[in-house]
CSV table of C-alpha atoms in Angstrom, one decimal:
chain,number,residue,atom,x,y,z
D,1,MET,CA,-11.2,126.0,81.0
D,2,ILE,CA,-14.5,125.4,79.3
D,3,GLY,CA,-15.5,129.0,80.0
D,4,VAL,CA,-12.2,130.3,78.6
D,5,ALA,CA,-12.6,128.2,75.5
D,6,GLU,CA,-16.1,129.6,75.0
D,7,THR,CA,-14.9,133.2,75.4
D,8,PHE,CA,-12.1,132.5,72.9
D,9,ASP,CA,-14.6,131.1,70.4
D,10,ALA,CA,-16.8,134.2,70.9
D,11,LEU,CA,-13.9,136.5,70.3
D,12,CYS,CA,-13.0,134.6,67.1
D,13,SER,CA,-16.4,134.7,65.6
D,14,THR,CA,-16.8,136.0,62.1
D,15,ALA,CA,-18.4,139.3,63.2
D,16,VAL,CA,-15.7,140.1,65.7
D,17,LEU,CA,-12.8,139.2,63.3
D,18,ARG,CA,-14.3,141.4,60.6
D,19,SER,CA,-14.9,144.2,63.0
D,20,THR,CA,-11.1,144.4,63.5
D,21,ASN,CA,-10.8,145.7,60.0
D,22,VAL,CA,-13.5,148.3,60.6
D,23,ILE,CA,-11.3,149.6,63.5
D,24,MET,CA,-8.2,149.5,61.3
D,25,ALA,CA,-10.1,151.5,58.6
D,26,MET,CA,-10.8,154.2,61.2
D,27,ILE,CA,-7.2,154.3,62.1
D,28,CYS,CA,-6.3,154.6,58.4
D,29,ALA,CA,-8.6,157.6,58.1
D,30,VAL,CA,-7.0,159.3,61.1
D,31,LEU,CA,-3.5,158.6,59.9
D,32,PHE,CA,-4.3,159.9,56.4
D,33,HIS,CA,-5.8,163.1,58.0
D,34,ASP,CA,-2.6,163.7,60.0
D,35,LEU,CA,-0.3,162.8,57.1
D,36,LEU,CA,-2.1,165.3,54.8
D,37,LEU,CA,-1.8,168.1,57.5
D,38,CYS,CA,2.0,167.3,57.7
D,39,ILE,CA,2.6,167.3,54.0
D,40,ARG,CA,0.3,170.3,53.3
D,41,PRO,CA,0.0,172.3,56.5
D,42,GLY,CA,-2.0,175.0,54.8
D,43,ILE,CA,-4.8,172.7,53.7
D,44,GLY,CA,-6.7,173.0,57.0
D,45,LYS,CA,-8.3,170.4,59.2
D,46,ARG,CA,-11.7,170.5,57.4
D,47,LYS,CA,-10.3,169.9,54.0
D,48,ALA,CA,-8.1,167.1,55.4
D,49,THR,CA,-11.1,165.5,56.9
D,50,ILE,CA,-12.9,165.6,53.5
D,51,TYR,CA,-9.9,163.9,51.9
D,52,ALA,CA,-9.8,161.3,54.6
D,53,ILE,CA,-13.5,160.5,54.0
D,54,LEU,CA,-12.8,160.3,50.2
D,55,VAL,CA,-10.0,157.8,50.7
D,56,ALA,CA,-12.2,155.8,53.1
D,57,LEU,CA,-14.8,155.5,50.4
D,58,TYR,CA,-12.2,154.4,47.7
D,59,PRO,CA,-14.1,151.3,46.5
D,60,VAL,CA,-11.3,148.7,46.9
D,61,HIS,CA,-10.3,149.9,50.3
D,62,TRP,CA,-13.9,150.3,51.4
D,63,PHE,CA,-14.9,146.8,50.4
D,64,PHE,CA,-12.0,145.1,52.2
D,65,THR,CA,-12.9,147.1,55.4
D,66,PHE,CA,-15.8,144.6,55.9
D,67,VAL,CA,-14.1,141.3,55.2
D,68,TYR,CA,-11.2,139.5,57.0
D,69,TYR,CA,-8.3,140.4,54.8
D,70,THR,CA,-4.9,141.8,55.8
D,71,ASP,CA,-5.0,144.8,53.4
D,72,VAL,CA,-6.6,147.4,55.7
D,73,ALA,CA,-4.2,146.5,58.6
D,74,SER,CA,-1.3,146.6,56.1
D,75,LEU,CA,-2.3,150.0,54.9
D,76,ALA,CA,-2.6,151.3,58.5
D,77,ALA,CA,0.9,150.0,59.4
D,78,VAL,CA,2.4,151.6,56.3
D,79,LEU,CA,0.7,155.0,56.9
D,80,ALA,CA,1.9,154.9,60.5
D,81,MET,CA,5.4,154.2,59.3
D,82,TYR,CA,5.1,157.1,56.8
D,83,LEU,CA,3.9,159.5,59.4
D,84,SER,CA,6.6,158.5,61.8
D,85,CYS,CA,9.3,159.0,59.2
D,86,LEU,CA,8.0,162.4,58.3
D,87,LYS,CA,8.1,163.5,61.9
D,88,LYS,CA,11.7,162.2,62.2
D,89,ARG,CA,10.7,159.4,64.7
D,90,PHE,CA,12.7,156.8,62.9
D,91,TRP,CA,12.8,154.2,65.6
D,92,VAL,CA,9.0,154.2,65.7
D,93,GLY,CA,8.9,154.2,61.9
D,94,ALA,CA,11.1,151.1,61.8
D,95,MET,CA,8.8,149.4,64.3
D,96,PHE,CA,5.7,150.1,62.2
D,97,GLY,CA,7.7,149.0,59.2
D,98,ALA,CA,8.3,145.6,60.8
D,99,PHE,CA,4.6,145.3,61.6
D,100,SER,CA,3.7,146.1,58.0
D,101,ILE,CA,6.0,143.4,56.7
D,102,LEU,CA,4.2,140.9,59.0
D,103,PHE,CA,1.0,141.8,57.2
D,104,ARG,CA,2.5,141.8,53.7
D,105,GLN,CA,6.1,140.9,52.8
D,106,THR,CA,6.2,143.4,49.9
D,107,ASN,CA,5.8,146.3,52.3
D,108,VAL,CA,9.6,146.0,52.8
D,109,ILE,CA,9.8,148.0,49.6
D,110,TRP,CA,7.8,150.9,51.1
D,111,MET,CA,9.9,150.8,54.2
D,112,ILE,CA,13.0,151.2,52.1
D,113,PHE,CA,11.2,154.0,50.2
D,114,PHE,CA,10.3,156.0,53.3
D,115,ALA,CA,13.7,155.4,54.9
D,116,ALA,CA,15.6,156.5,51.8
D,117,ASN,CA,13.6,159.7,51.4
D,118,GLY,CA,13.8,160.2,55.2
D,119,ALA,CA,17.6,160.0,55.0
D,120,ILE,CA,17.6,162.6,52.2
D,121,SER,CA,15.4,165.0,54.1
D,122,PHE,CA,17.5,164.3,57.2
D,123,VAL,CA,20.8,165.4,55.6
D,124,GLN,CA,19.2,168.4,53.9
D,125,ASP,CA,18.0,169.6,57.3
D,126,LEU,CA,21.5,169.0,58.7
D,127,TYR,CA,23.0,171.3,56.0
D,128,LEU,CA,20.4,174.0,56.6
D,129,LYS,CA,21.1,174.0,60.3
D,130,ASP,CA,24.9,174.1,59.6
D,131,ASN,CA,24.3,177.1,57.4
D,132,VAL,CA,22.3,178.9,60.0
D,133,SER,CA,25.0,178.2,62.7
D,134,ARG,CA,27.7,179.4,60.4
D,135,GLU,CA,25.8,182.7,59.7
D,136,ASN,CA,25.2,183.2,63.5
D,137,SER,CA,29.0,182.9,64.2
D,138,GLU,CA,30.0,185.6,61.7
D,139,PRO,CA,31.5,188.8,63.3
D,140,THR,CA,29.4,191.9,63.4
D,141,HIS,CA,30.3,195.6,63.4
D,142,LYS,CA,29.2,198.3,65.8
D,143,SER,CA,28.1,200.9,63.4
D,144,ASN,CA,24.4,201.8,63.2
D,145,LYS,CA,24.2,200.9,59.5
D,146,VAL,CA,25.8,197.5,60.1
D,147,ALA,CA,23.7,197.1,63.2
D,148,SER,CA,20.6,197.7,61.2
D,149,GLY,CA,21.8,195.2,58.6
D,150,ARG,CA,22.5,192.7,61.5
D,151,ASP,CA,19.0,193.1,62.8
D,152,ASN,CA,17.6,192.3,59.4
D,153,LYS,CA,19.9,189.3,59.2
D,154,ILE,CA,18.8,188.0,62.6
D,155,ASN,CA,15.2,188.4,61.5
D,156,ALA,CA,15.9,186.4,58.3
D,157,GLN,CA,17.7,183.7,60.4
D,158,GLY,CA,14.8,183.6,62.8
D,159,LEU,CA,12.5,182.9,59.8
D,160,ARG,CA,14.9,180.3,58.6
D,161,ARG,CA,14.9,178.6,62.0
D,162,ARG,CA,11.1,178.6,62.1
D,163,ARG,CA,11.1,177.1,58.7
D,164,ILE,CA,13.5,174.3,59.8
D,165,ASN,CA,11.3,173.6,62.8
D,166,SER,CA,8.0,173.9,61.0
D,167,PRO,CA,6.0,170.8,59.8
D,168,ILE,CA,6.8,171.8,56.2
D,169,SER,CA,10.5,171.2,56.7
D,170,ILE,CA,9.8,168.1,58.8
D,171,VAL,CA,7.8,166.3,56.2
D,172,GLY,CA,10.2,166.7,53.3
D,173,VAL,CA,8.1,168.9,51.0
D,174,VAL,CA,10.3,170.1,48.2
D,175,PRO,CA,12.8,172.6,49.8
D,176,GLU,CA,13.7,175.8,48.0
D,177,THR,CA,17.3,174.5,47.4
D,178,THR,CA,16.1,171.5,45.5
D,179,LYS,CA,14.1,173.7,43.1
D,180,LEU,CA,17.4,175.3,42.0
D,181,TYR,CA,18.8,172.1,40.4
D,182,ASN,CA,19.2,172.5,36.7
D,183,SER,CA,19.2,168.8,36.0
D,184,PHE,CA,18.4,165.4,37.5
D,185,ALA,CA,22.1,164.5,37.5
D,186,GLU,CA,22.9,167.6,39.5
D,187,GLU,CA,20.2,166.8,42.0
D,188,VAL,CA,21.5,163.2,42.4
D,189,TRP,CA,25.1,164.4,42.8
D,190,ASP,CA,24.2,166.9,45.4
D,191,ILE,CA,22.2,164.4,47.4
D,192,SER,CA,24.9,161.8,47.1
D,193,LEU,CA,27.5,164.2,48.3
D,194,LYS,CA,25.5,165.2,51.3
D,195,LEU,CA,24.7,161.6,52.2
D,196,TRP,CA,28.4,160.7,52.0
D,197,ASN,CA,29.6,163.7,54.0
D,198,SER,CA,27.0,162.8,56.8
D,199,LYS,CA,27.3,159.0,56.5
D,200,CYS,CA,28.1,158.4,60.2
D,201,LYS,CA,25.0,160.4,61.4
D,202,VAL,CA,22.8,158.8,58.7
D,203,LEU,CA,24.0,155.3,59.6
D,204,VAL,CA,23.4,155.8,63.4
D,205,THR,CA,20.0,157.5,62.8
D,206,PHE,CA,18.7,154.8,60.4
D,207,THR,CA,20.1,151.8,62.2
D,208,PRO,CA,16.5,150.6,63.2
D,209,PHE,CA,15.6,150.2,59.5
D,210,ALA,CA,18.9,148.3,58.9
D,211,VAL,CA,18.0,145.9,61.8
D,212,VAL,CA,14.6,145.2,60.2
D,213,MET,CA,16.2,144.6,56.8
D,214,VAL,CA,18.7,142.1,58.3
D,215,ALA,CA,15.8,140.3,60.0
D,216,PHE,CA,13.8,140.3,56.8
D,217,ILE,CA,16.8,138.8,54.8
D,218,ALA,CA,17.2,136.1,57.5
D,219,PHE,CA,13.5,135.3,57.1
D,220,ILE,CA,13.9,134.9,53.3
D,221,ILE,CA,16.8,132.6,53.7
D,222,TRP,CA,15.0,130.5,56.3
D,223,ASN,CA,11.7,130.5,54.4
D,224,GLY,CA,13.3,129.7,51.0
D,225,GLY,CA,11.7,132.8,49.4
D,226,ILE,CA,9.5,135.8,50.1
D,227,VAL,CA,6.2,134.0,49.7
D,228,LEU,CA,4.2,132.5,52.5
D,229,GLY,CA,1.5,129.9,52.0
D,230,ALA,CA,0.9,128.4,48.5
D,231,LYS,CA,4.3,129.3,47.0
D,232,GLU,CA,3.5,127.5,43.7
D,233,ALA,CA,0.5,129.8,43.2
D,234,HIS,CA,2.5,133.0,43.8
D,235,LEU,CA,5.7,132.4,42.0
D,236,VAL,CA,7.7,135.6,41.1
D,237,SER,CA,7.2,136.5,37.5
D,238,PRO,CA,8.1,139.4,35.2
D,239,HIS,CA,4.6,140.9,35.1
D,240,PHE,CA,5.5,144.3,33.6
D,241,ALA,CA,2.0,144.8,32.4
D,242,GLN,CA,0.8,145.0,36.0
D,243,PHE,CA,2.8,148.2,36.4
D,244,LEU,CA,0.9,149.7,33.4
D,245,TYR,CA,-2.5,148.5,34.9
D,246,PHE,CA,-1.7,150.4,38.1
D,247,GLY,CA,-1.2,153.7,36.2
D,248,LEU,CA,-4.5,153.5,34.4
D,249,VAL,CA,-6.5,152.3,37.4
D,250,SER,CA,-5.1,155.0,39.7
D,251,ALA,CA,-5.5,157.8,37.1
D,252,ALA,CA,-9.1,156.7,36.4
D,253,ALA,CA,-9.8,156.5,40.2
D,254,LEU,CA,-8.4,160.1,40.5
D,255,LEU,CA,-10.3,161.4,37.5
D,256,PRO,CA,-10.3,165.2,38.5
D,257,TRP,CA,-6.5,165.1,38.7
D,258,HIS,CA,-5.8,163.4,35.4
D,259,PHE,CA,-8.6,163.4,32.9
D,260,THR,CA,-10.0,167.0,32.6
D,261,PRO,CA,-9.3,169.1,29.5
D,262,SER,CA,-7.2,171.6,31.4
D,263,LEU,CA,-5.0,168.9,32.9
D,264,VAL,CA,-4.6,167.2,29.5
D,265,LEU,CA,-3.4,170.6,28.1
D,266,ASP,CA,-1.1,171.1,31.1
D,267,LEU,CA,0.5,167.7,30.5
D,268,PHE,CA,1.1,168.6,26.8
D,269,ARG,CA,2.6,171.9,27.8
D,270,TRP,CA,4.9,170.1,30.3
D,271,SER,CA,6.0,167.5,27.7
D,272,GLY,CA,6.4,170.2,25.0
D,273,LYS,CA,9.1,172.2,26.8
D,274,ASN,CA,11.7,170.2,25.0
D,275,LYS,CA,10.1,168.7,21.9
D,276,THR,CA,13.0,166.5,20.9
D,277,CYS,CA,13.4,164.9,24.4
D,278,SER,CA,9.7,164.7,25.0
D,279,SER,CA,9.0,163.0,21.6
D,280,LEU,CA,11.9,160.6,22.2
D,281,ALA,CA,10.5,159.9,25.7
D,282,VAL,CA,7.0,159.2,24.4
D,283,LEU,CA,8.2,157.0,21.6
D,284,THR,CA,10.5,155.0,24.0
D,285,THR,CA,7.7,154.6,26.6
D,286,LEU,CA,5.2,153.5,23.9
D,287,GLY,CA,7.8,150.9,22.7
D,288,LEU,CA,8.5,149.6,26.1
D,289,SER,CA,4.8,149.5,27.0
D,290,PHE,CA,4.2,147.5,23.8
D,291,ILE,CA,6.9,145.0,24.8
D,292,ALA,CA,5.4,144.8,28.3
D,293,VAL,CA,1.9,144.1,27.0
D,294,HIS,CA,2.9,141.7,24.3
D,295,PHE,CA,5.5,139.6,26.1
D,296,PHE,CA,4.9,140.2,29.8
D,297,SER,CA,1.1,140.1,30.3
D,298,VAL,CA,0.7,137.2,32.8
D,299,ALA,CA,-2.7,135.4,32.8
D,300,HIS,CA,-2.6,133.7,36.2
D,301,PRO,CA,-4.8,130.6,36.5
D,302,TYR,CA,-6.7,132.2,39.4
D,303,LEU,CA,-7.5,135.2,37.1
D,304,LEU,CA,-8.8,132.9,34.4
D,305,ALA,CA,-10.8,130.6,36.7
D,306,ASP,CA,-12.1,132.6,39.7
D,307,ASN,CA,-15.3,134.3,38.5
D,308,ARG,CA,-16.0,135.8,42.0
D,309,HIS,CA,-13.5,138.7,41.3
D,310,TYR,CA,-14.3,141.7,39.1
D,311,THR,CA,-10.8,141.4,37.6
D,312,PHE,CA,-12.0,138.1,36.0
D,313,TYR,CA,-14.6,140.1,34.0
D,314,ILE,CA,-12.4,143.1,33.3
D,315,TRP,CA,-9.8,140.7,31.8
D,316,ARG,CA,-12.3,138.8,29.7
D,317,LYS,CA,-14.7,141.6,28.7
D,318,VAL,CA,-12.1,144.5,28.3
D,319,ILE,CA,-8.5,143.5,28.0
D,320,GLN,CA,-9.1,140.2,26.1
D,321,VAL,CA,-12.3,141.1,24.4
D,322,ASN,CA,-10.3,140.9,21.1
D,323,TRP,CA,-6.7,140.6,20.1
D,324,MET,CA,-6.3,144.3,19.5
D,325,MET,CA,-7.8,145.7,22.7
D,326,LYS,CA,-4.7,145.2,24.9
D,327,TYR,CA,-2.7,147.2,22.3
D,328,ILE,CA,-5.3,149.9,22.0
D,329,LEU,CA,-5.0,150.5,25.8
D,330,ILE,CA,-1.3,151.2,25.5
D,331,PRO,CA,-1.6,155.0,24.9
D,332,LEU,CA,-3.9,155.3,27.9
D,333,TYR,CA,-1.3,153.5,30.0
D,334,VAL,CA,1.4,155.8,28.9
D,335,TYR,CA,-0.7,159.0,29.3
D,336,SER,CA,-1.7,157.9,32.8
D,337,TRP,CA,1.9,157.4,33.9
D,338,PHE,CA,3.0,160.6,32.4
D,339,SER,CA,0.2,162.4,34.2
D,340,ILE,CA,1.1,160.8,37.5
D,341,ILE,CA,4.7,161.8,37.1
D,342,ASN,CA,3.7,165.3,36.1
D,343,ILE,CA,1.4,165.7,39.1
D,344,LEU,CA,3.9,164.3,41.6
D,345,GLY,CA,6.7,166.5,40.1
D,346,LYS,CA,4.8,169.6,41.1
D,347,SER,CA,5.3,169.0,44.9
D,348,GLN,CA,8.2,166.5,45.1
D,349,THR,CA,11.8,166.3,43.9
D,350,ARG,CA,12.8,164.3,40.9
D,351,VAL,CA,14.6,161.8,43.1
D,352,TRP,CA,11.4,161.3,45.2
D,353,VAL,CA,9.3,160.8,42.1
D,354,LEU,CA,11.8,158.3,40.6
D,355,SER,CA,12.0,156.4,43.8
D,356,PHE,CA,8.2,156.2,44.0
D,357,VAL,CA,7.9,154.9,40.4
D,358,LEU,CA,10.6,152.3,41.1
D,359,SER,CA,8.9,151.2,44.4
D,360,VAL,CA,5.6,150.7,42.6
D,361,ALA,CA,7.4,148.6,40.0
D,362,LEU,CA,9.2,146.5,42.6
D,363,VAL,CA,6.0,145.8,44.4
D,364,LEU,CA,3.8,145.0,41.4
D,365,VAL,CA,5.9,143.6,38.6
D,366,PRO,CA,6.8,140.4,40.5
D,367,ALA,CA,3.1,139.7,41.3
D,368,PRO,CA,1.6,137.3,38.7
D,369,LEU,CA,-2.0,137.8,39.9
D,370,VAL,CA,-3.9,141.0,38.9
D,371,GLU,CA,-5.4,142.2,42.1
D,372,PHE,CA,-6.6,145.8,42.6
D,373,ARG,CA,-6.0,145.5,46.3
D,374,TYR,CA,-2.3,145.4,45.6
D,375,TYR,CA,-2.7,148.9,44.3
D,376,THR,CA,-4.1,150.5,47.4
D,377,ILE,CA,-0.9,151.5,49.2
D,378,PRO,CA,0.7,153.3,46.3
D,379,PHE,CA,-2.7,154.8,45.4
D,380,VAL,CA,-3.0,156.3,48.8
D,381,ILE,CA,0.6,157.6,48.7
D,382,LEU,CA,-0.3,159.2,45.3
D,383,VAL,CA,-3.3,160.9,46.7
D,384,LEU,CA,-1.3,162.3,49.6
D,385,ASN,CA,1.2,163.9,47.3
D,386,SER,CA,-1.2,165.1,44.6
D,387,PRO,CA,-2.2,168.8,44.4
D,388,VAL,CA,-5.3,169.9,46.4
D,389,ILE,CA,-8.5,170.2,44.4
D,390,GLY,CA,-11.8,172.0,45.0
D,391,ASN,CA,-14.6,170.7,47.2
D,392,GLY,CA,-16.9,170.4,44.3
D,393,LYS,CA,-14.6,167.9,42.5
D,394,LEU,CA,-14.0,166.1,45.7
D,395,LEU,CA,-17.8,165.8,46.3
D,396,ALA,CA,-18.3,164.5,42.7
D,397,LEU,CA,-15.5,161.9,43.1
D,398,GLY,CA,-16.8,160.9,46.5
D,399,SER,CA,-20.3,160.4,45.0
D,400,LEU,CA,-18.8,158.1,42.3
D,401,TYR,CA,-17.0,156.2,45.0
D,402,ALA,CA,-20.2,155.8,47.0
D,403,ALA,CA,-22.1,154.6,44.0
D,404,ALA,CA,-19.4,152.0,43.3
D,405,ASP,CA,-19.5,151.0,47.0
D,406,LEU,CA,-23.3,150.6,46.9
D,407,PHE,CA,-23.0,148.5,43.7
D,408,THR,CA,-20.4,146.1,45.1
D,409,LEU,CA,-22.4,145.8,48.4
D,410,VAL,CA,-25.6,144.9,46.5
D,411,MET,CA,-23.7,142.4,44.3
D,412,PHE,CA,-22.0,140.8,47.3
D,413,LEU,CA,-25.2,140.5,49.5
D,414,PHE,CA,-28.0,139.9,47.0
D,415,ARG,CA,-26.4,138.2,44.0
D,416,PRO,CA,-24.8,135.0,45.5
D,417,PHE,CA,-24.2,132.0,43.2
D,418,HIS,CA,-22.9,128.5,43.4
D,419,TRP,CA,-20.2,126.4,41.8
D,420,GLU,CA,-21.0,123.0,40.5
D,421,HIS,CA,-17.6,121.5,41.4
D,422,GLU,CA,-17.5,123.0,45.0
D,423,PRO,CA,-20.1,123.3,47.8
D,424,GLY,CA,-21.0,126.6,49.4
D,425,THR,CA,-22.1,130.0,48.4
D,426,GLN,CA,-19.9,132.2,46.3
D,427,ARG,CA,-20.1,136.0,46.2
D,428,PHE,CA,-18.8,138.8,43.9
D,429,MET,CA,-16.0,140.8,45.2
D,430,TRP,CA,-13.0,143.0,44.2
C-alpha cells in the first residue's frame, strides 16, 4: 500500500500534472490541422501545419499549455466534437460534447452550435441525395441524340455524387444552393422547411445530443445553477461589454485579416452596397455598444484586486485610464465585429454566422470576470473559418505571437513578487 501511495504521489506531482496540458496542446494542434483540411480541402497539409503551429503559439493558449488549468483540455474536447460533427459522426461528437462540458459548463453552448449547424448540413445533404435519386429514375430515350444527352447527364450526376461524398460537402462549407438565397429570411425559411420535412430523421440522428442536454439540465437542477465552486464569485451578470472586448481582442490577434488597408476598404465596400441599411446598421450598433459600455461594463472584484493578471493592467491603464477612453474604444469594437462578420460571411451562410455570434454572446455575456482565456474557443473557431492568407503574413503574425510568448515567459519566471497580506510567491500571467 505504501508503494502504491508513493507511486500515486509521484503521478500527481506538479511536473506530471502540468505535462498533461502539454499533451493536450499537441492533440489540439493535430485536431486543428485535421479540421482545417476538412473545412478547406484545397489548403494542403503543409499550409494546414503552418496554421496549426500559429494557433499553438497564440499567446493565451500557449501560456496555459504549461500550467494546470482546464482550458487546453476544454479546447481539445471542443475541437474533437467539431471534427466529429463535420464528419457526420454525431454519436462520437455528442460524447466529446459531454467531455467538454465536464471541463467547462459553458461548452454546452458550443455543443448546441455544432449540433444545430450539423442538423442543417444533414438535411441539405438529404435533399441533394433525393434530387440525385429523382434524376436517376427519370425515363430515357433510345435515340443517339438523347443517348448522348443521357451520357452527359450521367457524368453530371457522377460529379454531383462525388461532391456529396467529398470532404467539402461533409463539413458544411457553403453549398451552391445557399448562395442563391436573395435574403436572410428566405434562407431561414428554406432551412426551417427542410428541417420540418425531415424532422424524424433529424430527431433520430441527433438523439445523442438531446441525451447530453437532458443530463446537463438535470445537473443544473441538482446543482442549483451552472456554476461549480465559488458560486458567489461567478454570479451570472449582464456583461454585454465582454462581447465587445472579444471582438477587438480577436481582430487585433488576427491583424492580417482585419487591420490592413485593403481589408478596411473591402469592409467599407461591403457595408456600402446599401447605404441606407448600412448607415442604419452602423448607427444602431454604435448606439447599442454605447449602452453596453456605459451600463453593462462589469468590474469584477477579482479584476480590480488581482494584480497577477494582465487584464488588471489593461483595465486600469487602458480602459479606465480616464473617463473618456471606454467610449473612445467603441468605434474599434464596432469595426472589429463588422470585420469578423464580413470575413465569416465569405465562407459561411448567414445562419451559420448569426448562430456563431449568438453563441459567443451566450458564452461571454453572463461571465462577470474579464478573462482572455474565455475567448480561446471562439477565437480558434474564427481562425478555422477565416480566409486563407499568405505564408509571409502567417510568418509575421507567428513572430508576433512568439515575441509575446517570450515576454510572458520571462515575466512569469524572472519577475516574481509578493503580497503583504498573503504568504507565497506571486507571478504575472494572462
